[in-house]
């Protein structure tokens, strides 16, 4: 028995894909049947086939593009910031005493309350939505990664001491890898959160993304396109989450077997 | 087993302070362990065996007293990487294969990749793990993980090997097999070894010198030389001499336990 018996990531994904697809089909079917049965007005909830046939898909695709850019940039920026700050805090007590209170106070401000300020500072559009998404995902990542750095057992640190390892070696060879599972947990939380952040910002600040589209289409009582936008946002969030999970399985296969 | 002392502890004590509470884990402990000796600490749990081992290896500092290792301070010896240490928990890095875990000390020491790979393979062989080089720790049984930890502790050719209950939790037969294997490795390397255990026959089987420890505060209550020919075998364990040592050590340990109960 050699150790290379782990299931390949694709195989495991495919295994989960079948029940997921089935569930989705059942939900769609119920939806399709329920709308005419309950006589729901089309501007509130059109049936899936009506959405498919009558939504303004070119507008939805273009809005999805704009939203995705904000999601990706905000996701990267916020997580990078959270990771680096957690690293600095774990590395040096001095950095911790300065940075942690700053992080905490930033946390206690509802980010969306900063929207007017953010618009003044970076302008409207993608720069603003990116900033909001980044700020929203940053703190949970900071907390998780910090917990990761601190999750190293005492005996592992004692082992490094017996080996007369430098502080840098302890950090790079023990603390950093030990933090990765919790970092990926944070990324999985951050993926849908950053979609939420971007869309909320679009709603409040404006721009060309899905948040704005859903708002205007609902006001115009255009249920099909509004629902098309909602479905598109769910797809973006799901896709982001799936990509992170896939990256996790590829990059830290050892963590799944704990 | 005459010759110079590998380890000398002089009136070593340890008091832990947590907040306003302080607790004396070790009274004044003095001991000598000659070079190339297999020495063992045995005693009731909580009597400070692990603490004493950590102090000898300069993992933690004593509150008072001194430790010298081959004539230098324990700190100097540690900085010169004289020590191999196997903790009660194998503490393998879960993202590293068995081989990469064994390579770790050499990697920290700047030994080049080809050389450390060769040496690590040799050591995995020595502990009987050929074929498991690529296995991640999660795929190893408890006994295999402990053997990886032992191989890792041997990589830099330590002058002193510390083993803190390395076979705890293994069933009796596995423990005996591991003991036989450890004795074989020890006979090959003759590294001065300090073992912590609370298993009497393990202590007799492996040791040249056994220190019986007691509690409140932790201290050495008795010292017993085991003068049995090596290699010791399963047959040795049924010999009258072995049985007598076992009985004697059990009696000493019983006193240590009785003393420890309030
Ligand atoms: N880092 C520590 N802080 C506080 N108390 C400790 C610490 N390490 C050990 N102790 C205490 O010291 C005593 C001896 O512990 P230990 O050396 O682990 O005993 P043993 O290995 O013989 O079971 C125990 O009562 C334990 O709770
Ligand atoms: Mg112990």
Short mmCIF file of C-alpha atoms and ligand atoms in Angstrom, two decimals:
data_model
loop_
_atom_site.label_atom_id
_atom_site.label_comp_id
_atom_site.label_asym_id
_atom_site.label_seq_id
_atom_site.Cartn_x
_atom_site.Cartn_y
_atom_site.Cartn_z
CA UNK A 1 0.00 0.00 0.00
CA UNK A 2 1.69 3.16 -1.14
CA UNK A 3 0.10 6.49 -0.33
CA UNK A 4 -1.01 7.57 -3.76
CA UNK A 5 -4.52 6.20 -3.41
CA UNK A 6 -6.26 9.56 -2.97
CA UNK A 7 -9.22 10.09 -5.27
CA UNK A 8 -8.46 12.60 -7.98
CA UNK A 9 -10.29 15.91 -7.50
CA UNK A 10 -12.24 15.63 -10.78
CA UNK A 11 -13.56 12.21 -9.82
CA UNK A 12 -14.82 13.45 -6.47
CA UNK A 13 -16.42 16.49 -8.11
CA UNK A 14 -18.14 14.37 -10.69
CA UNK A 15 -19.43 12.13 -7.93
CA UNK A 16 -21.08 15.13 -6.24
CA UNK A 17 -22.31 16.61 -9.54
CA UNK A 18 -24.98 13.99 -10.21
CA UNK A 19 -27.13 14.47 -7.07
CA UNK A 20 -26.63 18.23 -7.28
CA UNK A 21 -27.90 18.32 -10.88
CA UNK A 22 -30.87 16.13 -9.95
CA UNK A 23 -31.85 18.40 -7.06
CA UNK A 24 -31.59 21.42 -9.33
CA UNK A 25 -33.83 19.77 -11.93
CA UNK A 26 -36.49 18.94 -9.34
CA UNK A 27 -36.48 22.52 -8.03
CA UNK A 28 -36.78 23.94 -11.57
CA UNK A 29 -39.64 21.58 -12.38
CA UNK A 30 -41.58 22.54 -9.24
CA UNK A 31 -40.98 26.21 -10.03
CA UNK A 32 -42.21 25.76 -13.59
CA UNK A 33 -45.40 24.04 -12.46
CA UNK A 34 -46.08 26.29 -9.46
CA UNK A 35 -46.06 29.66 -11.27
CA UNK A 36 -49.17 29.12 -13.45
CA UNK A 37 -50.79 26.94 -10.78
CA UNK A 38 -50.59 29.65 -8.10
CA UNK A 39 -51.22 32.39 -10.64
CA UNK A 40 -48.11 34.38 -9.71
CA UNK A 41 -47.80 37.65 -11.68
CA UNK A 42 -44.94 37.63 -14.15
CA UNK A 43 -43.28 40.78 -12.71
CA UNK A 44 -42.92 38.99 -9.35
CA UNK A 45 -41.84 35.52 -10.43
CA UNK A 46 -41.89 34.30 -14.02
CA UNK A 47 -41.43 30.61 -14.77
CA UNK A 48 -37.93 29.32 -15.72
CA UNK A 49 -38.91 28.88 -19.36
CA UNK A 50 -40.36 32.39 -19.49
CA UNK A 51 -37.11 33.77 -18.05
CA UNK A 52 -35.14 31.79 -20.59
CA UNK A 53 -37.29 33.02 -23.49
CA UNK A 54 -37.98 36.65 -22.60
CA UNK A 55 -35.08 37.96 -20.48
CA UNK A 56 -32.74 40.49 -22.10
CA UNK A 57 -29.75 38.17 -22.10
CA UNK A 58 -27.31 40.51 -23.82
CA UNK A 59 -27.87 43.07 -21.04
CA UNK A 60 -27.49 40.35 -18.42
CA UNK A 61 -24.26 39.05 -19.92
CA UNK A 62 -22.77 42.50 -20.14
CA UNK A 63 -23.81 43.29 -16.54
CA UNK A 64 -22.40 39.94 -15.42
CA UNK A 65 -19.06 40.87 -16.99
CA UNK A 66 -18.93 44.12 -15.10
CA UNK A 67 -19.91 42.45 -11.82
CA UNK A 68 -17.41 39.63 -12.31
CA UNK A 69 -14.53 42.08 -12.72
CA UNK A 70 -15.43 43.68 -9.40
CA UNK A 71 -15.87 40.29 -7.74
CA UNK A 72 -12.49 38.98 -8.89
CA UNK A 73 -10.57 42.16 -8.09
CA UNK A 74 -12.28 42.64 -4.72
CA UNK A 75 -11.80 38.97 -3.84
CA UNK A 76 -8.10 39.09 -4.65
CA UNK A 77 -7.45 42.45 -3.01
CA UNK A 78 -9.42 41.73 0.18
CA UNK A 79 -7.96 38.26 0.70
CA UNK A 80 -4.45 39.39 -0.08
CA UNK A 81 -4.77 42.22 2.41
CA UNK A 82 -6.23 39.87 5.05
CA UNK A 83 -3.53 37.27 4.49
CA UNK A 84 -0.64 39.71 4.57
CA UNK A 85 -1.92 41.51 7.66
CA UNK A 86 -2.48 38.18 9.44
CA UNK A 87 1.09 37.22 8.52
CA UNK A 88 2.47 40.47 9.92
CA UNK A 89 0.42 40.11 13.10
CA UNK A 90 1.57 36.51 13.58
CA UNK A 91 5.17 37.41 12.84
CA UNK A 92 5.62 40.36 15.13
CA UNK A 93 3.97 41.35 18.38
CA UNK A 94 4.71 45.00 17.62
CA UNK A 95 2.91 44.78 14.29
CA UNK A 96 0.05 42.99 16.05
CA UNK A 97 -0.41 45.76 18.62
CA UNK A 98 -0.74 48.35 15.83
CA UNK A 99 -2.59 46.40 13.13
CA UNK A 100 -5.13 44.39 15.09
CA UNK A 101 -6.96 47.41 16.57
CA UNK A 102 -7.02 49.02 13.11
CA UNK A 103 -8.49 45.85 11.62
CA UNK A 104 -11.06 45.65 14.42
CA UNK A 105 -12.20 49.24 14.09
CA UNK A 106 -12.45 48.85 10.33
CA UNK A 107 -14.61 45.80 11.01
CA UNK A 108 -17.05 47.64 13.24
CA UNK A 109 -17.92 50.13 10.49
CA UNK A 110 -20.70 48.73 8.28
CA UNK A 111 -18.81 48.90 5.00
CA UNK A 112 -21.85 50.02 3.06
CA UNK A 113 -22.00 53.14 5.26
CA UNK A 114 -18.67 54.07 3.71
CA UNK A 115 -20.12 53.95 0.19
CA UNK A 116 -20.44 57.74 -0.24
CA UNK A 117 -16.89 58.23 1.00
CA UNK A 118 -15.61 55.43 -1.26
CA UNK A 119 -17.32 57.04 -4.26
CA UNK A 120 -15.64 60.35 -3.45
CA UNK A 121 -12.27 58.69 -2.97
CA UNK A 122 -12.07 56.26 -5.90
CA UNK A 123 -14.96 57.30 -8.13
CA UNK A 124 -17.90 55.23 -9.31
CA UNK A 125 -17.84 52.01 -11.28
CA UNK A 126 -15.58 49.01 -10.84
CA UNK A 127 -13.08 50.80 -8.58
CA UNK A 128 -15.84 51.50 -6.06
CA UNK A 129 -17.44 48.03 -6.20
CA UNK A 130 -14.00 46.42 -5.91
CA UNK A 131 -13.21 48.50 -2.85
CA UNK A 132 -16.46 47.58 -1.12
CA UNK A 133 -16.07 43.86 -1.89
CA UNK A 134 -12.42 43.91 -0.78
CA UNK A 135 -13.25 45.59 2.51
CA UNK A 136 -16.06 43.14 3.21
CA UNK A 137 -14.03 39.98 2.63
CA UNK A 138 -10.87 41.30 4.26
CA UNK A 139 -11.76 40.88 7.90
CA UNK A 140 -13.03 37.27 7.99
CA UNK A 141 -9.91 36.28 6.07
CA UNK A 142 -7.67 38.12 8.53
CA UNK A 143 -9.29 36.35 11.48
CA UNK A 144 -9.21 32.91 9.87
CA UNK A 145 -5.64 33.10 8.65
CA UNK A 146 -4.48 34.44 11.99
CA UNK A 147 -6.14 31.47 13.69
CA UNK A 148 -4.32 29.29 11.14
CA UNK A 149 -0.93 30.74 12.01
CA UNK A 150 -1.71 30.16 15.67
CA UNK A 151 -3.04 26.62 15.15
CA UNK A 152 0.45 25.12 15.24
CA UNK A 153 0.77 22.68 18.16
CA UNK A 154 3.25 23.47 20.88
CA UNK A 155 5.25 20.33 20.19
CA UNK A 156 5.80 21.29 16.54
CA UNK A 157 7.32 24.56 17.73
CA UNK A 158 9.38 22.67 20.31
CA UNK A 159 10.60 20.36 17.57
CA UNK A 160 11.76 23.37 15.57
CA UNK A 161 13.54 24.64 18.67
CA UNK A 162 15.37 21.33 19.11
CA UNK A 163 16.41 21.67 15.48
CA UNK A 164 17.63 25.20 16.24
CA UNK A 165 15.48 26.56 13.42
CA UNK A 166 15.45 30.29 12.70
CA UNK A 167 12.28 32.31 13.20
CA UNK A 168 11.99 32.59 9.43
CA UNK A 169 12.22 28.79 9.04
CA UNK A 170 9.56 28.26 11.70
CA UNK A 171 7.30 30.72 9.89
CA UNK A 172 7.85 29.49 6.35
CA UNK A 173 8.09 25.76 7.01
CA UNK A 174 5.56 25.33 9.80
CA UNK A 175 3.24 28.27 10.43
CA UNK A 176 2.56 29.24 6.83
CA UNK A 177 1.55 25.77 5.58
CA UNK A 178 -0.41 25.19 8.80
CA UNK A 179 -2.45 28.32 8.03
CA UNK A 180 -3.44 27.20 4.52
CA UNK A 181 -6.49 25.05 5.38
CA UNK A 182 -8.07 27.91 7.30
CA UNK A 183 -7.04 30.31 4.53
CA UNK A 184 -8.99 28.21 2.04
CA UNK A 185 -11.94 28.11 4.43
CA UNK A 186 -11.77 31.90 4.42
CA UNK A 187 -11.63 31.97 0.62
CA UNK A 188 -14.73 29.80 0.43
CA UNK A 189 -16.56 32.24 2.68
CA UNK A 190 -15.14 35.16 0.68
CA UNK A 191 -16.29 33.90 -2.73
CA UNK A 192 -20.06 34.47 -2.29
CA UNK A 193 -19.44 37.38 0.11
CA UNK A 194 -17.51 39.25 -2.53
CA UNK A 195 -20.43 38.81 -5.01
CA UNK A 196 -22.72 40.17 -2.31
CA UNK A 197 -20.33 43.09 -1.72
CA UNK A 198 -20.10 44.05 -5.37
CA UNK A 199 -23.84 43.82 -5.96
CA UNK A 200 -24.69 45.81 -2.85
CA UNK A 201 -22.25 48.48 -3.99
CA UNK A 202 -23.78 48.51 -7.45
CA UNK A 203 -27.20 48.86 -5.89
CA UNK A 204 -26.11 51.78 -3.74
CA UNK A 205 -23.53 53.48 -5.96
CA UNK A 206 -24.76 52.53 -9.42
CA UNK A 207 -22.65 51.29 -12.30
CA UNK A 208 -23.30 48.71 -14.99
CA UNK A 209 -23.36 45.51 -12.99
CA UNK A 210 -26.03 43.00 -11.97
CA UNK A 211 -26.96 44.89 -8.80
CA UNK A 212 -27.94 47.90 -10.84
CA UNK A 213 -29.64 45.75 -13.50
CA UNK A 214 -31.80 43.87 -11.01
CA UNK A 215 -32.86 47.13 -9.36
CA UNK A 216 -33.84 48.96 -12.56
CA UNK A 217 -35.55 45.93 -14.10
CA UNK A 218 -37.62 45.36 -10.95
CA UNK A 219 -38.69 49.00 -10.96
CA UNK A 220 -39.65 48.59 -14.62
CA UNK A 221 -41.71 45.52 -13.61
CA UNK A 222 -39.60 43.48 -16.03
CA UNK A 223 -39.66 40.21 -14.10
CA UNK A 224 -37.92 38.06 -16.72
CA UNK A 225 -34.74 40.16 -16.98
CA UNK A 226 -34.69 40.82 -13.23
CA UNK A 227 -34.81 37.09 -12.57
CA UNK A 228 -32.23 36.45 -15.27
CA UNK A 229 -29.94 38.82 -13.35
CA UNK A 230 -30.64 37.01 -10.07
CA UNK A 231 -29.83 33.66 -11.66
CA UNK A 232 -26.65 35.11 -13.19
CA UNK A 233 -25.49 36.39 -9.80
CA UNK A 234 -26.09 32.98 -8.25
CA UNK A 235 -24.11 31.37 -11.05
CA UNK A 236 -21.18 33.76 -10.49
CA UNK A 237 -21.16 33.06 -6.74
CA UNK A 238 -21.41 29.30 -7.31
CA UNK A 239 -18.67 29.36 -9.89
CA UNK A 240 -16.36 31.34 -7.59
CA UNK A 241 -16.97 28.89 -4.77
CA UNK A 242 -16.36 25.90 -7.03
CA UNK A 243 -13.11 27.34 -8.35
CA UNK A 244 -11.85 27.94 -4.81
CA UNK A 245 -12.80 24.38 -3.74
CA UNK A 246 -11.04 22.99 -6.78
CA UNK A 247 -7.92 25.03 -6.07
CA UNK A 248 -8.02 23.81 -2.47
CA UNK A 249 -8.07 20.18 -3.53
CA UNK A 250 -5.25 20.70 -5.97
CA UNK A 251 -3.02 22.85 -3.78
CA UNK A 252 -3.46 21.33 -0.31
CA UNK A 253 -4.53 17.73 -0.94
CA UNK A 254 -3.09 16.79 2.46
CA UNK A 255 -5.68 18.86 4.31
CA UNK A 256 -8.69 16.83 3.19
CA UNK A 257 -7.42 13.66 4.84
CA UNK A 258 -7.00 15.09 8.32
CA UNK B 1 29.72 1.57 30.17
CA UNK B 2 32.36 3.75 31.84
CA UNK B 3 33.68 6.92 30.29
CA UNK B 4 32.70 10.57 30.35
CA UNK B 5 29.24 11.77 31.20
CA UNK B 6 27.09 12.77 28.26
CA UNK B 7 24.61 14.58 30.49
CA UNK B 8 24.88 16.03 33.96
CA UNK B 9 22.04 17.80 35.71
CA UNK B 10 22.86 19.77 38.83
CA UNK B 11 20.03 20.64 41.22
CA UNK B 12 17.65 21.34 38.37
CA UNK B 13 14.22 22.60 39.42
CA UNK B 14 11.21 23.89 37.55
CA UNK B 15 8.32 26.01 38.77
CA UNK B 16 5.54 26.85 36.33
CA UNK B 17 3.73 30.12 36.90
CA UNK B 18 0.32 30.69 35.38
CA UNK B 19 -1.06 34.05 36.38
CA UNK B 20 -0.73 34.26 40.16
CA UNK B 21 -0.61 30.49 40.63
CA UNK B 22 2.77 28.83 40.72
CA UNK B 23 3.38 25.13 40.73
CA UNK B 24 6.62 23.31 41.40
CA UNK B 25 6.81 20.55 38.77
CA UNK B 26 10.38 19.53 39.59
CA UNK B 27 12.21 19.67 42.88
CA UNK B 28 15.99 19.67 42.80
CA UNK B 29 17.01 16.93 40.42
CA UNK B 30 20.61 15.88 39.93
CA UNK B 31 21.71 13.05 37.68
CA UNK B 32 24.48 11.77 35.48
CA UNK B 33 24.08 9.84 32.26
CA UNK B 34 27.32 8.37 30.88
CA UNK B 35 28.13 8.49 27.21
CA UNK B 36 26.58 5.71 25.06
CA UNK B 37 24.14 4.82 27.82
CA UNK B 38 20.49 4.01 27.33
CA UNK B 39 18.83 5.77 30.25
CA UNK B 40 15.15 5.75 31.19
CA UNK B 41 12.87 7.90 33.36
CA UNK B 42 9.92 6.01 34.77
CA UNK B 43 7.29 7.29 37.18
CA UNK B 44 3.64 8.14 37.72
CA UNK B 45 2.12 10.56 35.25
CA UNK B 46 2.51 14.20 36.18
CA UNK B 47 5.79 13.59 38.07
CA UNK B 48 7.72 15.81 35.67
CA UNK B 49 9.31 13.28 33.29
CA UNK B 50 8.51 15.30 30.18
CA UNK B 51 9.49 18.50 31.92
CA UNK B 52 12.86 17.04 32.90
CA UNK B 53 13.43 15.76 29.36
CA UNK B 54 12.57 19.19 27.91
CA UNK B 55 14.99 20.84 30.29
CA UNK B 56 17.82 18.45 29.45
CA UNK B 57 17.29 19.19 25.73
CA UNK B 58 17.02 22.97 26.39
CA UNK B 59 13.50 23.06 24.99
CA UNK B 60 12.53 24.90 28.16
CA UNK B 61 14.79 26.56 30.72
CA UNK B 62 14.99 25.30 34.33
CA UNK B 63 13.97 27.69 37.10
CA UNK B 64 17.24 26.93 38.84
CA UNK B 65 20.16 24.58 38.46
CA UNK B 66 22.33 23.67 35.52
CA UNK B 67 22.52 21.12 32.76
CA UNK B 68 25.69 20.27 30.94
CA UNK B 69 25.95 18.14 27.83
CA UNK B 70 29.37 16.83 26.87
CA UNK B 71 30.91 19.59 28.97
CA UNK B 72 28.92 22.47 27.44
CA UNK B 73 25.66 24.08 28.48
CA UNK B 74 22.50 22.43 27.18
CA UNK B 75 21.76 25.61 25.20
CA UNK B 76 25.10 25.40 23.41
CA UNK B 77 24.60 21.73 22.70
CA UNK B 78 21.17 22.41 21.25
CA UNK B 79 22.46 25.25 19.10
CA UNK B 80 25.13 22.93 17.77
CA UNK B 81 22.29 20.51 16.93
CA UNK B 82 23.47 17.76 19.23
CA UNK B 83 19.93 16.58 19.96
CA UNK B 84 17.33 14.37 18.42
CA UNK B 85 13.92 14.54 20.08
CA UNK B 86 10.89 12.31 19.66
CA UNK B 87 7.80 13.77 21.28
CA UNK B 88 4.96 11.75 22.72
CA UNK B 89 2.91 12.84 19.73
CA UNK B 90 4.92 12.17 16.55
CA UNK B 91 4.37 15.78 15.35
CA UNK B 92 4.88 15.04 11.67
CA UNK B 93 4.15 17.97 9.38
CA UNK B 94 0.95 16.79 7.64
CA UNK B 95 1.79 18.44 4.28
CA UNK B 96 5.10 16.61 4.01
CA UNK B 97 5.56 13.02 2.92
CA UNK B 98 7.30 10.62 5.28
CA UNK B 99 10.50 11.20 3.33
CA UNK B 100 10.20 14.99 3.42
CA UNK B 101 9.50 14.86 7.15
CA UNK B 102 12.71 12.94 7.71
CA UNK B 103 14.54 15.43 5.49
CA UNK B 104 13.38 18.43 7.52
CA UNK B 105 16.32 18.67 9.97
CA UNK B 106 18.82 18.36 7.13
CA UNK B 107 16.96 20.93 5.09
CA UNK B 108 17.13 23.38 8.00
CA UNK B 109 20.83 22.59 8.21
CA UNK B 110 21.41 23.52 4.57
CA UNK B 111 22.35 20.02 3.43
CA UNK B 112 21.87 19.74 -0.33
CA UNK B 113 18.91 17.91 -1.77
CA UNK B 114 20.63 14.84 -3.20
CA UNK B 115 22.52 14.14 -0.01
CA UNK B 116 19.58 14.62 2.31
CA UNK B 117 17.36 12.47 0.12
CA UNK B 118 19.88 9.64 0.21
CA UNK B 119 20.29 9.91 3.96
CA UNK B 120 16.54 10.08 4.59
CA UNK B 121 15.98 6.96 2.49
CA UNK B 122 18.68 5.19 4.47
CA UNK B 123 16.98 6.14 7.75
CA UNK B 124 13.50 5.12 6.59
CA UNK B 125 15.11 1.81 5.76
CA UNK B 126 16.65 1.63 9.23
CA UNK B 127 13.23 2.05 10.88
CA UNK B 128 11.67 -0.46 8.49
CA UNK B 129 9.58 1.92 6.37
CA UNK B 130 10.91 1.25 2.88
CA UNK B 131 8.05 1.69 0.42
CA UNK B 132 6.34 4.41 2.48
CA UNK B 133 8.59 7.28 1.43
CA UNK B 134 5.83 9.12 -0.42
CA UNK B 135 3.08 8.48 2.13
CA UNK B 136 1.52 11.49 3.79
CA UNK B 137 1.29 11.29 7.61
CA UNK B 138 -2.51 10.93 7.44
CA UNK B 139 -1.96 7.64 5.60
CA UNK B 140 0.41 6.21 8.22
CA UNK B 141 -0.61 4.12 11.22
CA UNK B 142 0.34 5.38 14.67
CA UNK B 143 3.30 3.01 14.87
CA UNK B 144 4.56 4.02 11.44
CA UNK B 145 4.27 7.72 12.28
CA UNK B 146 6.35 7.14 15.41
CA UNK B 147 8.99 5.37 13.36
CA UNK B 148 9.14 8.32 10.98
CA UNK B 149 9.60 10.57 14.00
CA UNK B 150 12.45 8.36 15.21
CA UNK B 151 14.09 8.41 11.76
CA UNK B 152 13.77 12.20 11.71
CA UNK B 153 15.39 12.45 15.14
CA UNK B 154 18.34 10.37 13.92
CA UNK B 155 19.03 12.33 10.71
CA UNK B 156 21.75 14.64 11.92
CA UNK B 157 23.49 11.87 13.82
CA UNK B 158 22.57 13.33 17.22
CA UNK B 159 24.90 12.87 20.14
CA UNK B 160 21.88 12.52 22.42
CA UNK B 161 18.49 11.07 21.52
CA UNK B 162 15.47 12.00 23.66
CA UNK B 163 12.37 9.81 23.45
CA UNK B 164 9.22 10.94 25.30
CA UNK B 165 6.89 7.95 25.60
CA UNK B 166 7.33 7.17 21.93
CA UNK B 167 5.35 3.94 22.07
CA UNK B 168 2.48 5.12 24.22
CA UNK B 169 -0.85 3.81 23.07
CA UNK B 170 0.54 0.95 21.02
CA UNK B 171 -0.73 -2.47 21.93
CA UNK B 172 1.62 -4.80 23.81
CA UNK B 173 2.89 -6.79 20.83
CA UNK B 174 3.53 -3.73 18.69
CA UNK B 175 5.27 -2.11 21.63
CA UNK B 176 7.54 -5.15 22.01
CA UNK B 177 8.33 -5.12 18.31
CA UNK B 178 9.12 -1.41 18.42
CA UNK B 179 11.30 -2.00 21.49
CA UNK B 180 13.25 -4.68 19.67
CA UNK B 181 13.63 -2.37 16.71
CA UNK B 182 14.72 0.53 18.90
CA UNK B 183 17.32 -1.71 20.56
CA UNK B 184 18.61 -2.76 17.14
CA UNK B 185 18.95 0.88 16.06
CA UNK B 186 20.60 1.74 19.35
CA UNK B 187 23.09 -1.12 18.98
CA UNK B 188 23.93 0.18 15.49
CA UNK B 189 24.36 3.81 16.50
CA UNK B 190 25.17 3.63 20.23
CA UNK B 191 23.72 7.09 20.60
CA UNK B 192 23.28 8.21 24.19
CA UNK B 193 19.54 7.87 24.66
CA UNK B 194 17.11 9.14 27.27
CA UNK B 195 13.68 7.49 27.23
CA UNK B 196 10.53 8.35 29.14
CA UNK B 197 8.09 5.55 29.77
CA UNK B 198 5.72 4.23 32.38
CA UNK B 199 6.03 0.67 31.20
CA UNK B 200 8.24 -1.42 33.50
CA UNK B 201 9.24 -4.21 31.12
CA UNK B 202 9.97 -1.69 28.38
CA UNK B 203 12.33 0.07 30.79
CA UNK B 204 14.09 -3.16 31.74
CA UNK B 205 14.28 -4.38 28.16
CA UNK B 206 15.89 -1.23 26.79
CA UNK B 207 17.85 0.44 29.56
CA UNK B 208 21.30 0.42 31.05
CA UNK B 209 20.14 2.77 33.77
CA UNK B 210 16.64 3.49 35.04
CA UNK B 211 15.68 6.55 37.10
CA UNK B 212 12.50 6.07 39.13
CA UNK B 213 10.72 9.36 39.65
CA UNK B 214 8.16 10.45 42.21
CA UNK B 215 5.76 13.37 42.56
CA UNK B 216 5.09 16.49 44.60
CA UNK B 217 7.49 17.80 43.68
CA UNK B 218 8.92 15.74 40.84
CA UNK B 219 12.15 14.11 41.88
CA UNK B 220 14.34 11.06 41.40
CA UNK B 221 13.58 8.46 44.07
CA UNK B 222 15.79 5.60 42.98
CA UNK B 223 18.22 4.55 40.33
CA UNK B 224 18.66 1.04 39.00
CA UNK B 225 21.39 -0.38 36.75
CA UNK B 226 20.17 -3.07 34.37
CA UNK B 227 23.04 -5.41 33.69
CA UNK B 228 21.68 -7.78 31.04
CA UNK B 229 23.59 -8.88 27.94
CA UNK B 230 22.55 -7.46 24.55
CA UNK B 231 20.93 -7.95 22.22
CA UNK B 232 18.04 -8.66 24.54
CA UNK B 233 15.29 -10.79 23.01
CA UNK B 234 11.81 -12.07 23.71
CA UNK B 235 13.56 -15.02 25.42
CA UNK B 236 15.53 -12.61 27.60
CA UNK B 237 12.21 -11.34 28.89
CA UNK B 238 11.44 -14.71 30.44
CA UNK B 239 14.90 -15.21 31.95
CA UNK B 240 15.12 -15.22 35.78
CA UNK B 241 17.42 -12.15 35.71
CA UNK B 242 14.94 -10.15 33.64
CA UNK B 243 12.04 -11.22 35.83
CA UNK B 244 13.99 -10.20 38.91
CA UNK B 245 14.78 -6.74 37.47
CA UNK B 246 11.13 -6.38 36.51
CA UNK B 247 10.05 -7.26 40.04
CA UNK B 248 12.57 -4.92 41.63
CA UNK B 249 11.64 -1.99 39.37
CA UNK B 250 7.93 -2.62 39.94
CA UNK B 251 8.52 -2.49 43.69
CA UNK B 252 10.43 0.80 43.38
CA UNK B 253 7.72 2.24 41.15
CA UNK B 254 5.02 1.12 43.58
CA UNK B 255 6.77 3.09 46.33
CA UNK B 256 6.88 6.12 44.03
CA UNK B 257 3.13 5.82 43.41
CA UNK B 258 2.29 5.32 47.10
CA UNK B 259 4.42 8.31 47.97
CA UNK B 260 2.59 10.34 45.38
CA UNK B 261 -0.92 9.54 46.57
CA UNK B 262 -2.10 11.99 49.21
N1 LIG C 1 3.91 24.42 30.33
C1 LIG C 1 3.38 24.07 31.51
N2 LIG C 1 2.71 24.98 32.25
C2 LIG C 1 2.18 24.64 33.44
N3 LIG C 1 2.28 23.45 34.01
C3 LIG C 1 2.93 22.49 33.33
C4 LIG C 1 3.52 22.75 32.05
N4 LIG C 1 4.11 21.61 31.61
C5 LIG C 1 3.89 20.69 32.57
N5 LIG C 1 3.19 21.22 33.60
C6 LIG C 1 2.79 20.52 34.84
O1 LIG C 1 3.93 19.95 35.40
C7 LIG C 1 3.66 18.65 35.92
C8 LIG C 1 4.60 17.66 35.28
O2 LIG C 1 4.25 17.54 33.92
P1 LIG C 1 5.02 16.54 32.95
O3 LIG C 1 6.47 16.87 32.99
O4 LIG C 1 4.34 16.63 31.64
O5 LIG C 1 4.74 15.16 33.66
P2 LIG C 1 4.91 13.68 33.08
O6 LIG C 1 5.59 13.77 31.76
O7 LIG C 1 5.72 12.95 34.11
O8 LIG C 1 3.53 13.12 32.99
C9 LIG C 1 2.21 18.37 35.60
O9 LIG C 1 1.46 18.60 36.78
C10 LIG C 1 1.86 19.35 34.54
O10 LIG C 1 0.52 19.75 34.63
MG1 LIG C 2 4.88 13.31 29.78
#
